[in-house]
Amino acid sequence: MALENKYRILIWVIVILVATNLSMGFSFLYHKQQDKKLAEQTEQEAIELPAQQRTRFFREQLNLEPQQMEIFRELNRDFNRSAWQINHQLERLRVEMVREMGRENPDRQKLGGISDEIGDLHTRLKNETIDYYLSMKKVCNPEQQTKLNEIFLSVLEGSEDVRLPQRGRRYRNNR
């Protein structure tokens, strides 16, 4: 009788543990799927929002005319799309590189290839930035060109003289 009670208790403990593990597994999968949907939605919103803020910022700082504003808006839209795509690829490659380095026997050749791809993407991103800047510069008058150069220098030097718009609170909380 005592042995039979022991087995019953053990069976119930196993049933409870299996049920707990299954519910945790389903919960994990559900939340992973929800996080993926939220990340896609946030990425799409993030692509649109900075373009609007940056265009407004340039309008205020450079005193842009309406025709200039339209051109800047289009340049911003194009730059944001390409920059976000490149940054997304860079993020994916960094994760791939860390995973490869974490393997028991990392493949140095594969890591070198990933590193080369990251370098190529950085070059593409810098070239996109150069094209973006030069395209904006063409639209500006000499006074606006000087101010545009100050803005870009300020960003590169980390100066607080010119503040670019930041993402709102809701984006900071989603990171």
Short mmCIF file of C-alpha atoms in Angstrom, two decimals:
data_model
loop_
_atom_site.label_atom_id
_atom_site.label_comp_id
_atom_site.label_asym_id
_atom_site.label_seq_id
_atom_site.Cartn_x
_atom_site.Cartn_y
_atom_site.Cartn_z
CA MET A 1 0.00 0.00 0.00
CA ALA A 2 2.78 2.46 0.90
CA LEU A 3 4.56 1.63 -2.35
CA GLU A 4 1.34 2.16 -4.32
CA ASN A 5 0.85 5.61 -2.73
CA LYS A 6 4.43 6.48 -3.56
CA TYR A 7 3.85 5.63 -7.23
CA ARG A 8 0.61 7.61 -7.29
CA ILE A 9 2.34 10.64 -5.84
CA LEU A 10 5.22 10.29 -8.31
CA ILE A 11 2.79 9.97 -11.24
CA TRP A 12 0.95 13.14 -10.12
CA VAL A 13 4.23 14.99 -9.72
CA ILE A 14 5.24 13.93 -13.24
CA VAL A 15 1.84 14.96 -14.65
CA ILE A 16 2.11 18.36 -12.98
CA LEU A 17 5.68 18.84 -14.24
CA VAL A 18 4.72 17.85 -17.80
CA ALA A 19 1.72 20.21 -17.72
CA THR A 20 3.91 23.03 -16.39
CA ASN A 21 6.55 22.44 -19.07
CA LEU A 22 3.95 22.31 -21.83
CA SER A 23 2.30 25.52 -20.68
CA MET A 24 5.70 27.25 -20.45
CA GLY A 25 6.57 26.04 -23.95
CA PHE A 26 3.31 27.30 -25.44
CA SER A 27 3.65 30.56 -23.55
CA PHE A 28 7.19 31.00 -24.85
CA LEU A 29 6.12 30.37 -28.47
CA TYR A 30 3.15 32.74 -28.14
CA HIS A 31 5.25 35.57 -26.69
CA LYS A 32 8.01 35.03 -29.25
CA GLN A 33 5.43 35.39 -32.03
CA GLN A 34 3.95 38.51 -30.39
CA ASP A 35 7.42 40.06 -30.04
CA LYS A 36 8.13 39.37 -33.70
CA LYS A 37 4.88 41.09 -34.76
CA LEU A 38 5.60 44.05 -32.48
CA ALA A 39 9.15 44.37 -33.83
CA GLU A 40 7.89 44.43 -37.43
CA GLN A 41 5.26 47.03 -36.56
CA THR A 42 7.74 49.17 -34.63
CA GLU A 43 10.28 48.97 -37.46
CA GLN A 44 7.71 50.17 -39.98
CA GLU A 45 6.68 53.06 -37.71
CA ALA A 46 10.32 53.90 -37.00
CA ILE A 47 11.04 54.17 -40.72
CA GLU A 48 8.24 56.70 -41.17
CA LEU A 49 8.64 58.79 -38.00
CA PRO A 50 12.28 59.92 -38.22
CA ALA A 51 11.76 61.10 -41.80
CA GLN A 52 8.99 63.44 -40.66
CA GLN A 53 10.97 64.69 -37.68
CA ARG A 54 14.16 65.16 -39.67
CA THR A 55 12.36 67.06 -42.44
CA ARG A 56 10.76 69.36 -39.87
CA PHE A 57 14.12 69.83 -38.18
CA PHE A 58 15.82 70.82 -41.44
CA ARG A 59 12.94 73.13 -42.34
CA GLU A 60 13.34 74.97 -39.04
CA GLN A 61 17.14 75.06 -39.04
CA LEU A 62 17.63 75.96 -42.70
CA ASN A 63 14.50 78.08 -43.27
CA LEU A 64 13.56 75.95 -46.25
CA GLU A 65 11.18 77.13 -48.96
CA PRO A 66 8.14 74.93 -49.79
CA GLN A 67 9.81 73.55 -52.95
CA GLN A 68 12.94 72.73 -50.97
CA MET A 69 10.80 71.04 -48.32
CA GLU A 70 9.28 68.69 -50.88
CA ILE A 71 12.70 67.72 -52.19
CA PHE A 72 14.06 67.26 -48.65
CA ARG A 73 11.05 65.13 -47.73
CA GLU A 74 11.66 62.83 -50.71
CA LEU A 75 15.41 62.66 -50.02
CA ASN A 76 14.68 61.81 -46.38
CA ARG A 77 12.22 59.11 -47.33
CA ASP A 78 14.68 57.47 -49.71
CA PHE A 79 17.59 57.75 -47.28
CA ASN A 80 15.59 56.30 -44.39
CA ARG A 81 14.44 53.30 -46.41
CA SER A 82 17.91 52.39 -47.60
CA ALA A 83 19.60 53.15 -44.26
CA TRP A 84 17.09 51.03 -42.33
CA GLN A 85 17.52 48.13 -44.73
CA ILE A 86 21.30 48.30 -44.42
CA ASN A 87 21.12 48.58 -40.62
CA HIS A 88 18.77 45.60 -40.50
CA GLN A 89 21.24 43.56 -42.56
CA LEU A 90 24.10 44.69 -40.29
CA GLU A 91 22.15 43.61 -37.22
CA ARG A 92 21.46 40.19 -38.75
CA LEU A 93 25.14 39.73 -39.65
CA ARG A 94 26.30 40.75 -36.15
CA VAL A 95 24.01 38.14 -34.61
CA GLU A 96 25.26 35.54 -37.09
CA MET A 97 28.86 36.44 -36.23
CA VAL A 98 28.30 36.16 -32.48
CA ARG A 99 26.54 32.81 -32.92
CA GLU A 100 29.43 31.51 -35.01
CA MET A 101 31.96 32.73 -32.42
CA GLY A 102 29.93 30.99 -29.72
CA ARG A 103 30.14 27.60 -31.42
CA GLU A 104 32.50 25.01 -30.02
CA ASN A 105 34.72 25.19 -33.13
CA PRO A 106 34.10 28.54 -34.84
CA ASP A 107 34.91 28.67 -38.55
CA ARG A 108 37.46 31.48 -39.01
CA GLN A 109 36.83 31.60 -42.73
CA LYS A 110 33.08 32.04 -42.21
CA LEU A 111 33.76 34.74 -39.61
CA GLY A 112 36.06 36.50 -42.06
CA GLY A 113 33.33 36.40 -44.70
CA ILE A 114 30.80 37.85 -42.27
CA SER A 115 33.29 40.55 -41.31
CA ASP A 116 33.81 41.41 -44.99
CA GLU A 117 30.05 41.63 -45.53
CA ILE A 118 29.73 43.94 -42.52
CA GLY A 119 32.50 46.13 -43.95
CA ASP A 120 30.78 46.27 -47.34
CA LEU A 121 27.49 47.25 -45.71
CA HIS A 122 29.21 49.98 -43.68
CA THR A 123 30.69 51.31 -46.91
CA ARG A 124 27.25 51.26 -48.55
CA LEU A 125 25.76 53.09 -45.57
CA LYS A 126 28.46 55.78 -45.67
CA ASN A 127 27.96 56.18 -49.43
CA GLU A 128 24.20 56.53 -48.88
CA THR A 129 24.92 59.24 -46.30
CA ILE A 130 27.27 61.03 -48.70
CA ASP A 131 24.69 60.92 -51.50
CA TYR A 132 22.01 62.14 -49.08
CA TYR A 133 24.12 65.06 -47.90
CA LEU A 134 25.26 66.10 -51.38
CA SER A 135 21.70 65.90 -52.72
CA MET A 136 20.48 68.13 -49.89
CA LYS A 137 23.38 70.51 -50.45
CA LYS A 138 22.42 70.96 -54.13
CA VAL A 139 18.96 72.15 -53.08
CA CYS A 140 20.32 74.72 -50.60
CA ASN A 141 21.46 78.28 -51.17
CA PRO A 142 25.00 79.20 -49.94
CA GLU A 143 23.78 80.31 -46.50
CA GLN A 144 21.77 77.11 -46.05
CA GLN A 145 24.74 75.05 -47.24
CA THR A 146 26.88 76.54 -44.47
CA LYS A 147 24.23 75.73 -41.86
CA LEU A 148 23.75 72.22 -43.29
CA ASN A 149 27.49 71.60 -42.96
CA GLU A 150 27.37 72.82 -39.34
CA ILE A 151 24.52 70.42 -38.61
CA PHE A 152 26.37 67.43 -40.04
CA LEU A 153 29.62 68.39 -38.28
CA SER A 154 27.75 68.80 -35.02
CA VAL A 155 26.28 65.33 -35.32
CA LEU A 156 29.67 63.80 -36.12
CA GLU A 157 31.46 65.63 -33.32
CA GLY A 158 28.71 64.88 -30.81
CA SER A 159 28.28 68.57 -30.16
CA GLU A 160 25.24 69.79 -28.28
CA ASP A 161 25.02 73.01 -30.31
CA VAL A 162 22.58 71.51 -32.78
CA ARG A 163 20.16 68.92 -31.50
CA LEU A 164 18.60 66.49 -33.91
CA PRO A 165 15.11 65.21 -33.10
CA GLN A 166 14.99 62.11 -30.95
CA ARG A 167 12.47 59.31 -30.97
CA GLY A 168 9.54 59.74 -28.62
CA ARG A 169 9.10 57.98 -25.31
CA ARG A 170 7.07 55.15 -26.77
CA TYR A 171 10.07 54.07 -28.88
CA ARG A 172 12.49 54.16 -25.95
CA ASN A 173 10.22 51.85 -23.98
CA ASN A 174 10.02 49.31 -26.79
CA ARG A 175 13.75 48.67 -26.95
#
